[in-house]
Short mmCIF file of C-alpha atoms in Angstrom, two decimals:
data_model
loop_
_atom_site.label_atom_id
_atom_site.label_comp_id
_atom_site.label_asym_id
_atom_site.label_seq_id
_atom_site.Cartn_x
_atom_site.Cartn_y
_atom_site.Cartn_z
CA MET A 1 167.30 73.72 43.76
CA LYS A 2 170.62 74.25 41.97
CA LEU A 3 173.18 71.47 41.97
CA SER A 4 176.82 72.55 41.69
CA TRP A 5 179.59 70.03 41.06
CA LYS A 6 183.33 70.69 41.11
CA LEU A 7 185.67 67.80 40.40
CA ARG A 8 189.28 67.83 41.35
CA SER A 9 191.62 65.12 40.17
CA SER A 10 195.30 64.61 40.09
CA VAL A 11 194.92 61.29 38.31
CA SER A 12 196.82 61.26 35.09
CA GLY A 13 195.83 59.35 32.00
CA HIS A 14 192.91 59.33 29.67
CA THR A 15 191.33 56.11 31.05
CA HIS A 16 191.16 57.31 34.62
CA MET A 17 189.53 60.56 33.52
CA GLN A 18 186.84 58.71 31.58
CA LEU A 19 186.07 56.50 34.58
CA LEU A 20 185.69 59.54 36.82
CA LEU A 21 183.40 61.29 34.36
CA ARG A 22 181.19 58.20 34.01
CA LEU A 23 181.00 57.87 37.79
CA ALA A 24 180.00 61.53 38.14
CA VAL A 25 177.27 61.20 35.50
CA ALA A 26 175.94 58.06 37.18
CA ILE A 27 175.74 59.76 40.58
CA LEU A 28 174.00 62.79 39.04
CA LEU A 29 171.40 60.61 37.29
CA MET A 30 170.71 58.68 40.50
CA GLY A 31 170.22 61.95 42.37
CA LEU A 32 167.80 63.28 39.77
CA ALA A 33 165.85 60.04 39.79
CA PHE A 34 165.55 60.18 43.60
CA ARG A 35 164.48 63.84 43.43
CA LEU A 36 161.72 63.08 40.90
CA LEU A 37 160.49 60.12 42.96
CA PHE A 38 160.45 62.20 46.18
CA PHE A 39 158.48 65.13 44.73
CA SER A 40 156.01 62.84 42.96
CA SER A 41 155.12 61.27 46.31
CA GLN A 42 154.85 64.74 47.90
CA GLU A 43 152.32 65.87 45.27
CA LEU A 44 150.15 62.85 46.01
CA SER A 45 149.89 63.73 49.71
CA SER A 46 150.23 67.57 49.78
CA PRO A 47 148.70 69.64 46.96
CA ASP A 48 150.53 72.82 45.98
CA LEU A 49 147.52 75.00 46.78
CA GLU A 50 145.55 74.93 50.00
CA THR A 51 142.00 75.36 48.75
CA ALA A 52 139.27 76.67 51.02
CA PRO A 53 136.73 74.07 52.15
CA ALA A 54 133.69 73.71 49.96
CA VAL A 55 130.73 75.73 51.16
CA ALA A 56 127.33 74.26 50.53
CA LYS A 57 123.89 75.75 50.87
CA THR A 58 123.31 76.25 54.56
CA ASP A 59 120.14 76.31 56.58
CA VAL A 60 121.02 77.11 60.17
CA ALA A 61 118.21 75.78 62.34
CA GLU A 62 119.52 75.66 65.89
CA ALA A 63 116.98 76.00 68.67
CA THR A 64 118.28 79.39 69.76
CA ARG A 65 118.11 80.89 66.27
CA PRO A 66 115.07 82.45 64.56
CA ASP A 67 113.35 80.65 61.71
CA ASN A 68 114.64 83.17 59.16
CA PHE A 69 118.25 82.77 60.31
CA THR A 70 119.40 81.27 56.97
CA ILE A 71 121.72 82.02 54.09
CA ASP A 72 122.85 80.48 50.83
CA VAL A 73 126.59 81.18 50.78
CA SER A 74 127.28 79.17 47.62
CA GLU A 75 126.62 82.29 45.54
CA TYR A 76 129.69 83.92 47.12
CA GLU A 77 132.14 81.13 46.28
CA ASP A 78 133.49 82.53 43.02
CA GLN A 79 133.98 86.01 44.45
CA TYR A 80 135.28 85.22 47.92
CA LEU A 81 136.50 81.63 48.19
CA GLN A 82 139.79 81.67 46.33
CA PRO A 83 142.63 79.20 46.97
CA GLU A 84 145.24 80.49 49.38
CA LYS A 85 148.37 80.93 47.32
CA LYS A 86 151.63 79.58 48.71
CA PRO A 87 154.62 81.91 48.37
CA GLU A 88 156.80 81.05 45.38
CA ASP A 89 159.71 83.06 46.64
CA GLU A 90 161.24 82.85 50.10
CA ASN A 91 160.93 86.65 50.38
CA GLU A 92 157.14 86.26 50.26
CA MET A 93 157.13 83.89 53.23
CA PRO A 94 155.77 85.26 56.53
CA GLN A 95 158.58 86.72 58.58
CA LYS A 96 159.70 84.82 61.64
CA VAL A 97 160.66 86.39 64.91
CA GLY A 98 162.10 84.14 67.59
CA GLY A 99 161.09 81.08 65.60
CA GLU A 100 157.43 82.17 65.31
CA GLU A 101 155.68 83.64 62.30
CA LYS A 102 155.17 87.39 62.45
CA CYS A 103 151.58 88.04 61.47
CA ASP A 104 149.70 91.29 61.00
CA ILE A 105 146.28 90.21 62.23
CA PHE A 106 144.74 93.50 61.09
CA THR A 107 145.45 92.82 57.41
CA GLY A 108 143.33 90.20 55.70
CA ASP A 109 139.93 89.45 54.19
CA TRP A 110 136.42 88.57 55.25
CA ILE A 111 135.61 85.04 54.10
CA PRO A 112 132.33 83.10 54.25
CA ASP A 113 131.75 81.16 57.46
CA GLN A 114 128.72 78.91 57.41
CA SER A 115 128.89 78.31 61.17
CA GLY A 116 127.51 81.79 61.86
CA PRO A 117 127.68 83.75 65.12
CA VAL A 118 127.91 82.13 68.56
CA TYR A 119 124.90 84.08 69.86
CA THR A 120 121.69 85.66 68.58
CA ASN A 121 119.28 88.31 69.80
CA GLU A 122 117.28 85.47 71.39
CA SER A 123 120.20 84.01 73.32
CA CYS A 124 121.67 87.37 74.44
CA ALA A 125 119.75 90.02 76.34
CA PHE A 126 122.46 92.71 76.25
CA ILE A 127 121.84 94.03 72.71
CA GLU A 128 120.40 97.56 72.69
CA GLY A 129 117.45 98.29 70.44
CA HIS A 130 119.32 100.32 67.80
CA GLN A 131 121.79 97.48 67.16
CA ASN A 132 119.27 94.64 67.34
CA CYS A 133 118.89 94.27 63.58
CA MET A 134 117.34 90.78 63.76
CA ARG A 135 114.59 91.83 66.17
CA ASN A 136 113.98 95.04 64.21
CA GLY A 137 113.19 93.06 61.07
CA ARG A 138 116.27 93.24 58.83
CA PRO A 139 115.24 90.75 56.10
CA ASP A 140 118.66 89.58 54.91
CA THR A 141 120.96 87.47 57.11
CA GLY A 142 124.05 87.16 54.92
CA TYR A 143 125.97 89.71 57.00
CA LEU A 144 126.06 87.15 59.85
CA PHE A 145 128.09 84.53 58.01
CA TRP A 146 131.56 85.96 57.60
CA ARG A 147 134.77 85.68 59.59
CA TRP A 148 137.98 87.70 59.54
CA LYS A 149 140.96 85.83 58.06
CA PRO A 150 144.42 87.45 58.43
CA GLN A 151 146.60 87.04 55.35
CA ASN A 152 149.51 85.05 56.74
CA CYS A 153 148.16 83.16 59.73
CA GLN A 154 145.15 81.57 61.36
CA LEU A 155 143.05 83.48 63.89
CA PRO A 156 141.54 81.24 66.59
CA PRO A 157 137.91 81.97 67.47
CA PHE A 158 137.12 83.75 70.71
CA ASN A 159 137.09 81.39 73.69
CA ALA A 160 134.78 82.73 76.39
CA GLU A 161 135.86 80.28 79.09
CA LYS A 162 139.55 80.98 78.50
CA PHE A 163 139.01 84.73 78.44
CA LEU A 164 137.15 84.66 81.76
CA SER A 165 139.81 82.42 83.30
CA MET A 166 142.52 84.87 82.20
CA MET A 167 140.50 87.71 83.73
CA ARG A 168 139.81 86.06 87.07
CA ASN A 169 139.85 88.69 89.86
CA LYS A 170 140.48 91.43 87.26
CA THR A 171 138.69 94.50 85.94
CA TRP A 172 138.16 95.52 82.33
CA ALA A 173 136.81 98.79 80.90
CA LEU A 174 135.92 100.13 77.46
CA ILE A 175 136.28 103.92 77.54
CA GLY A 176 134.90 106.15 74.79
CA ASP A 177 131.74 106.87 72.82
CA SER A 178 128.77 104.88 71.53
CA ILE A 179 131.00 102.55 69.49
CA SER A 180 132.56 101.44 72.78
CA ARG A 181 129.03 100.81 74.05
CA ASN A 182 128.30 98.88 70.83
CA HIS A 183 131.45 96.82 71.43
CA VAL A 184 130.78 96.05 75.09
CA GLN A 185 127.41 94.54 74.10
CA SER A 186 129.21 92.23 71.65
CA LEU A 187 131.73 91.19 74.30
CA LEU A 188 128.98 90.59 76.88
CA CYS A 189 127.05 88.42 74.44
CA MET A 190 130.08 86.29 73.63
CA LEU A 191 131.18 85.96 77.27
CA SER A 192 127.66 85.03 78.30
CA THR A 193 127.98 81.78 76.37
CA ALA A 194 130.14 80.75 79.35
CA GLU A 195 128.49 82.70 82.18
CA LYS A 196 125.78 85.32 82.15
CA ALA A 197 126.84 88.75 83.36
CA VAL A 198 125.01 90.59 86.14
CA GLU A 199 124.62 94.37 85.89
CA VAL A 200 125.82 95.99 89.11
CA TYR A 201 125.97 99.70 88.18
CA HIS A 202 124.68 102.29 85.76
CA ASP A 203 124.79 106.08 85.72
CA GLU A 204 121.72 108.31 85.51
CA GLU A 205 121.68 108.25 81.70
CA PHE A 206 122.49 104.53 81.46
CA LYS A 207 125.57 105.38 79.36
CA SER A 208 128.19 104.11 81.81
CA LYS A 209 127.59 100.61 83.16
CA THR A 210 129.37 97.80 85.01
CA TRP A 211 128.67 94.07 84.91
CA GLN A 212 130.01 91.29 87.10
CA PHE A 213 130.80 87.66 86.27
CA PRO A 214 130.41 86.17 89.76
CA SER A 215 132.18 82.84 89.28
CA TYR A 216 135.33 84.62 88.11
CA ASN A 217 135.11 87.79 90.22
CA PHE A 218 135.58 89.63 86.94
CA SER A 219 134.00 93.02 86.23
CA LEU A 220 133.45 94.58 82.81
CA SER A 221 132.57 98.26 82.39
CA VAL A 222 131.77 100.76 79.69
CA VAL A 223 132.70 104.34 80.57
CA TRP A 224 130.97 107.09 78.59
CA SER A 225 133.60 109.68 77.65
CA PRO A 226 133.17 110.58 73.96
CA PHE A 227 135.97 113.19 73.89
CA LEU A 228 138.20 111.69 76.63
CA ALA A 229 138.58 115.36 77.63
CA LYS A 230 136.32 117.53 79.78
CA ALA A 231 133.29 118.55 77.73
CA ALA A 232 129.86 120.06 78.13
CA ILE A 233 127.49 118.53 75.56
CA PHE A 234 124.08 119.91 74.60
CA GLU A 235 122.29 117.32 72.46
CA ASP A 236 119.43 114.88 72.74
CA ILE A 237 119.32 111.12 72.23
CA ASN A 238 118.94 111.60 68.45
CA GLY A 239 122.10 113.72 68.19
CA VAL A 240 120.32 117.05 67.74
CA SER A 241 122.33 119.85 69.41
CA THR A 242 121.03 123.10 70.88
CA SER A 243 124.53 124.61 71.18
CA GLU A 244 128.16 123.93 70.40
CA VAL A 245 130.14 121.54 72.57
CA GLU A 246 132.29 123.32 75.16
CA LEU A 247 135.53 121.32 74.99
CA HIS A 248 138.51 121.79 77.32
CA LEU A 249 141.56 120.60 75.40
CA ASP A 250 143.91 120.71 78.40
CA LYS A 251 141.72 118.81 80.89
CA LEU A 252 141.09 115.08 80.70
CA ASP A 253 137.66 113.74 81.62
CA LYS A 254 137.47 112.72 85.29
CA LYS A 255 134.95 110.00 84.42
CA TRP A 256 137.80 107.77 83.29
CA ILE A 257 140.79 109.44 84.93
CA ASP A 258 139.42 108.80 88.42
CA GLN A 259 139.01 105.08 87.66
CA TYR A 260 142.15 104.59 85.60
CA PHE A 261 144.46 103.07 88.21
CA ASN A 262 141.79 100.65 89.44
CA ILE A 263 141.29 99.12 85.99
CA ASP A 264 143.54 96.22 84.99
CA TYR A 265 142.72 96.15 81.27
CA MET A 266 141.13 98.83 79.13
CA ILE A 267 140.35 99.91 75.57
CA ILE A 268 140.43 103.68 75.04
CA SER A 269 138.99 105.29 71.92
CA THR A 270 137.34 108.38 70.52
CA GLY A 271 137.10 110.09 67.11
CA LYS A 272 133.80 111.03 65.52
CA TRP A 273 132.70 113.45 68.21
CA PHE A 274 135.53 115.82 67.29
CA LEU A 275 133.75 116.50 64.00
CA LYS A 276 130.92 118.25 65.87
CA SER A 277 130.66 122.02 66.26
CA ALA A 278 132.69 122.94 69.32
CA ILE A 279 134.15 125.85 71.26
CA TYR A 280 137.73 125.15 72.39
CA HIS A 281 139.06 126.09 75.82
CA GLU A 282 142.65 126.08 77.09
CA ASN A 283 143.71 127.41 80.50
CA ASP A 284 140.03 128.25 81.09
CA THR A 285 140.12 130.62 78.12
CA VAL A 286 138.31 130.29 74.79
CA VAL A 287 141.00 129.94 72.11
CA GLY A 288 138.91 129.13 69.03
CA CYS A 289 136.40 126.69 67.64
CA HIS A 290 135.42 124.24 64.96
CA TYR A 291 132.51 125.24 62.71
CA CYS A 292 131.01 128.09 64.69
CA PRO A 293 129.95 130.59 61.98
CA LYS A 294 127.72 132.56 64.38
CA ARG A 295 130.62 133.15 66.76
CA ASN A 296 133.39 135.68 66.37
CA LEU A 297 136.08 133.06 67.02
CA THR A 298 139.14 131.70 65.24
CA GLU A 299 138.41 128.56 63.24
CA LEU A 300 141.05 126.09 64.49
CA GLY A 301 139.54 122.97 62.97
CA PHE A 302 138.70 119.58 64.48
CA ASP A 303 142.16 118.26 63.61
CA TYR A 304 143.77 120.81 65.94
CA ALA A 305 141.57 119.67 68.83
CA TYR A 306 141.91 115.95 68.08
CA ASN A 307 145.68 116.07 67.81
CA LYS A 308 146.02 118.07 71.04
CA THR A 309 143.62 115.85 72.99
CA LEU A 310 145.14 112.56 71.84
CA HIS A 311 148.67 113.65 72.72
CA GLN A 312 147.50 114.67 76.17
CA VAL A 313 145.69 111.33 76.64
CA MET A 314 148.71 109.35 75.55
CA ASP A 315 151.13 111.41 77.61
CA PHE A 316 149.01 110.57 80.64
CA ILE A 317 149.00 106.86 79.77
CA THR A 318 152.71 106.54 78.97
CA THR A 319 153.82 108.29 82.17
CA SER A 320 151.27 106.56 84.41
CA LYS A 321 153.34 103.46 85.25
CA HIS A 322 150.10 101.48 84.89
CA LYS A 323 150.79 97.77 85.46
CA GLY A 324 147.97 96.34 83.39
CA LEU A 325 147.34 96.39 79.64
CA VAL A 326 146.06 99.47 77.80
CA PHE A 327 144.73 99.34 74.23
CA PHE A 328 144.13 102.36 72.03
CA ARG A 329 141.55 101.68 69.33
CA THR A 330 141.43 103.61 66.08
CA SER A 331 138.14 105.21 65.07
CA THR A 332 135.65 103.27 62.96
CA PRO A 333 134.48 104.27 59.47
CA ASP A 334 130.86 104.83 58.54
CA HIS A 335 129.29 103.91 55.20
CA PHE A 336 126.68 106.58 54.54
CA GLU A 337 125.96 106.92 50.82
CA ASN A 338 124.04 109.69 49.05
CA GLY A 339 123.98 111.82 52.17
CA GLU A 340 124.76 111.71 55.89
CA TRP A 341 122.75 110.51 58.90
CA HIS A 342 120.64 113.67 59.06
CA ASN A 343 119.86 114.18 55.35
CA GLY A 344 118.92 110.87 53.80
CA GLY A 345 122.21 108.94 53.78
CA ALA A 346 121.79 105.17 53.57
CA CYS A 347 123.82 101.94 53.50
CA LYS A 348 122.17 99.28 51.36
CA LYS A 349 125.10 96.91 50.74
CA THR A 350 124.51 93.26 51.65
CA LEU A 351 128.04 91.93 51.01
CA PRO A 352 131.49 92.77 52.35
CA ALA A 353 133.83 94.71 50.07
CA LYS A 354 137.14 93.38 48.83
CA GLU A 355 140.41 95.23 49.33
CA GLY A 356 140.53 98.24 46.98
CA GLU A 357 136.78 98.28 46.27
CA ILE A 358 136.01 100.96 48.82
CA GLU A 359 137.97 104.03 49.89
CA ILE A 360 138.05 105.62 53.30
CA LYS A 361 136.43 109.05 53.43
CA ASP A 362 138.68 112.08 53.72
CA LEU A 363 137.49 113.00 57.21
CA HIS A 364 138.07 109.46 58.46
CA ARG A 365 141.52 109.44 56.88
CA ILE A 366 142.44 112.62 58.75
CA LEU A 367 141.25 111.11 62.04
CA ARG A 368 143.15 107.90 61.41
CA ASN A 369 146.39 109.68 60.47
CA ILE A 370 146.25 111.74 63.67
CA GLU A 371 145.63 108.57 65.69
CA LEU A 372 148.50 106.61 64.16
CA SER A 373 150.89 109.53 64.52
CA ALA A 374 149.97 110.11 68.17
CA PHE A 375 150.28 106.41 69.00
CA GLN A 376 153.65 106.12 67.26
CA ASP A 377 154.96 109.03 69.32
CA ALA A 378 153.65 107.43 72.50
CA ALA A 379 154.74 103.84 71.89
CA ALA A 380 158.44 104.50 72.51
CA LYS A 381 157.67 106.40 75.72
CA ALA A 382 155.46 103.55 76.92
CA ALA A 383 158.23 101.02 76.31
CA GLU A 384 160.68 103.12 78.30
CA SER A 385 158.30 103.51 81.24
CA GLY A 386 157.20 99.86 81.21
CA VAL A 387 153.56 100.55 80.32
CA LYS A 388 151.95 97.86 78.14
CA PHE A 389 150.34 100.03 75.45
CA LYS A 390 148.96 98.34 72.32
CA LEU A 391 147.22 99.55 69.16
CA LEU A 392 143.92 98.10 67.95
CA ASP A 393 143.82 99.20 64.33
CA PHE A 394 140.34 98.09 63.29
CA THR A 395 139.72 100.86 60.73
CA ASN A 396 140.48 98.94 57.53
CA LEU A 397 138.93 95.75 58.88
CA LEU A 398 135.56 97.47 59.27
CA LEU A 399 135.95 99.60 56.15
CA LEU A 400 135.35 96.35 54.23
CA ARG A 401 131.98 95.74 55.95
CA PRO A 402 129.45 98.22 54.51
CA ASP A 403 126.88 95.45 54.94
CA GLY A 404 127.16 95.32 58.73
CA HIS A 405 125.22 98.43 59.77
CA PRO A 406 121.61 98.60 61.00
CA GLY A 407 120.66 101.03 58.22
CA PRO A 408 116.90 101.64 58.51
CA TYR A 409 116.62 98.76 61.01
CA ARG A 410 117.84 100.88 63.89
CA SER A 411 114.18 101.00 64.88
CA PHE A 412 111.61 98.24 65.17
CA GLN A 413 109.91 97.16 61.92
CA PRO A 414 110.43 100.53 60.16
CA PHE A 415 108.45 99.53 57.05
CA ALA A 416 105.63 97.61 58.72
CA GLU A 417 102.99 100.25 57.97
CA ASP A 418 104.52 101.78 54.83
CA LYS A 419 107.09 99.93 52.74
CA ASN A 420 108.14 103.26 51.19
CA ALA A 421 108.45 105.11 54.49
CA THR A 422 111.29 107.63 54.87
CA VAL A 423 113.30 106.63 57.94
CA GLN A 424 116.61 107.62 59.47
CA ASN A 425 119.46 105.23 58.68
CA ASP A 426 122.31 104.21 60.98
CA CYS A 427 125.41 103.51 58.91
CA LEU A 428 127.82 104.21 61.76
CA HIS A 429 127.01 101.63 64.45
CA TRP A 430 126.98 97.86 63.90
CA CYS A 431 124.39 95.11 63.97
CA LEU A 432 124.74 92.55 66.75
CA PRO A 433 125.55 89.82 66.04
CA GLY A 434 127.75 91.20 63.27
CA PRO A 435 131.22 92.33 62.19
CA LEU A 436 132.06 93.82 65.59
CA ASP A 437 132.24 90.32 67.08
CA ALA A 438 135.51 89.73 65.19
CA TRP A 439 137.12 92.40 67.38
CA ASN A 440 136.97 90.01 70.30
CA ASP A 441 138.84 87.31 68.35
CA LEU A 442 141.70 89.73 67.64
CA ILE A 443 141.77 91.21 71.14
CA MET A 444 142.04 87.79 72.74
CA GLU A 445 144.84 86.80 70.37
CA MET A 446 146.76 89.97 71.30
CA MET A 447 146.17 89.34 75.01
CA ILE A 448 147.52 85.81 74.75
CA ASN A 449 150.60 87.00 72.86
CA THR A 450 151.19 89.86 75.30
CA LEU A 451 150.49 88.08 78.55
CA GLY A 452 151.93 84.73 77.49
CA ASN A 453 148.91 82.67 78.50
#
């Protein structure tokens, strides 16, 4: 703090001037003495740096958790538990809007959390086999003991009872591909700590499902629509195709369009499927393709199709006058190393990455840039039409979790008979419990801020 003094005096005479100067010096010294005393007492009660709580060796042994559900997080302290630095300059302080701190909850770090997840594969029956890493024999458990910490604010943990109370007499749907199905399992597991869901519907392939929470008259659905547009797909459960996808870029998928106005809250997403070989249709005419070397067609590229589809999806949303809340989620990164899913790619990391340690792949960057551009174009239109349209930008958050995938443990005990067996790895989907659970923390925080509950 700078102290500025300006003395004015019309008193004449040398003696009077000396008295005034002595008085000024005395007041200044008293002020400095008070200032030193005040800040000394502040240092005793409030340290300059807020240090993270000490993390000791942890052996989680709750009744609902397996015997091997343990981790020693002390080894991560030096790398991950750093004091949170207070801003030295007022320009570094979190911005305030309307008296409240403005916080980007999608920018932050993963920090150790010895409390672990709120559910396990034993306490939740909704985890599909390919994501059930604990049941399938993954030997390490460190990936379970991290939480997402935004840079400039605290993120409250997901509150299942509060979420269900907010959603009383409402409907919720996750619309998209297998990552949406991965996410709905996480949400079901966390909500089931308050009340167990009852499945009330599934389609023939068990890809679209609906669950009910009877006490709250709340329904939660997952709607299988990997392109969000009309598509004919010719592949088996292992992703092996017998022909290119037939994709209609000017027709949205009726699987979600027909339900849209009956859903109060929804998360819409797509992405990876546009990288597949596909024939593109517009106005019921083939206009080109992506990666179809055996066809005499114009190579338009997946980016052409993705950009066109997303703009059509968002035009539909922003002009719909929907009265609920619509989220658009960015696509998630994978972490295949030394190959892809079909040719030996693996993900062997057991720790999260720090910011700058891992770069997004070029293909994922293209998808993300198209998504952000399309959403930015749509956001202004949504505001004008009164549609609540929000962005869930989880890409960077999950980019930092190469340790969170099933890897070889997408199948049960893959090395039981041969420890050197060659198995297919899954470095795209996410173990449950695992990093995906943090999505629910962020979504609830955004709902509270948007709905004012």
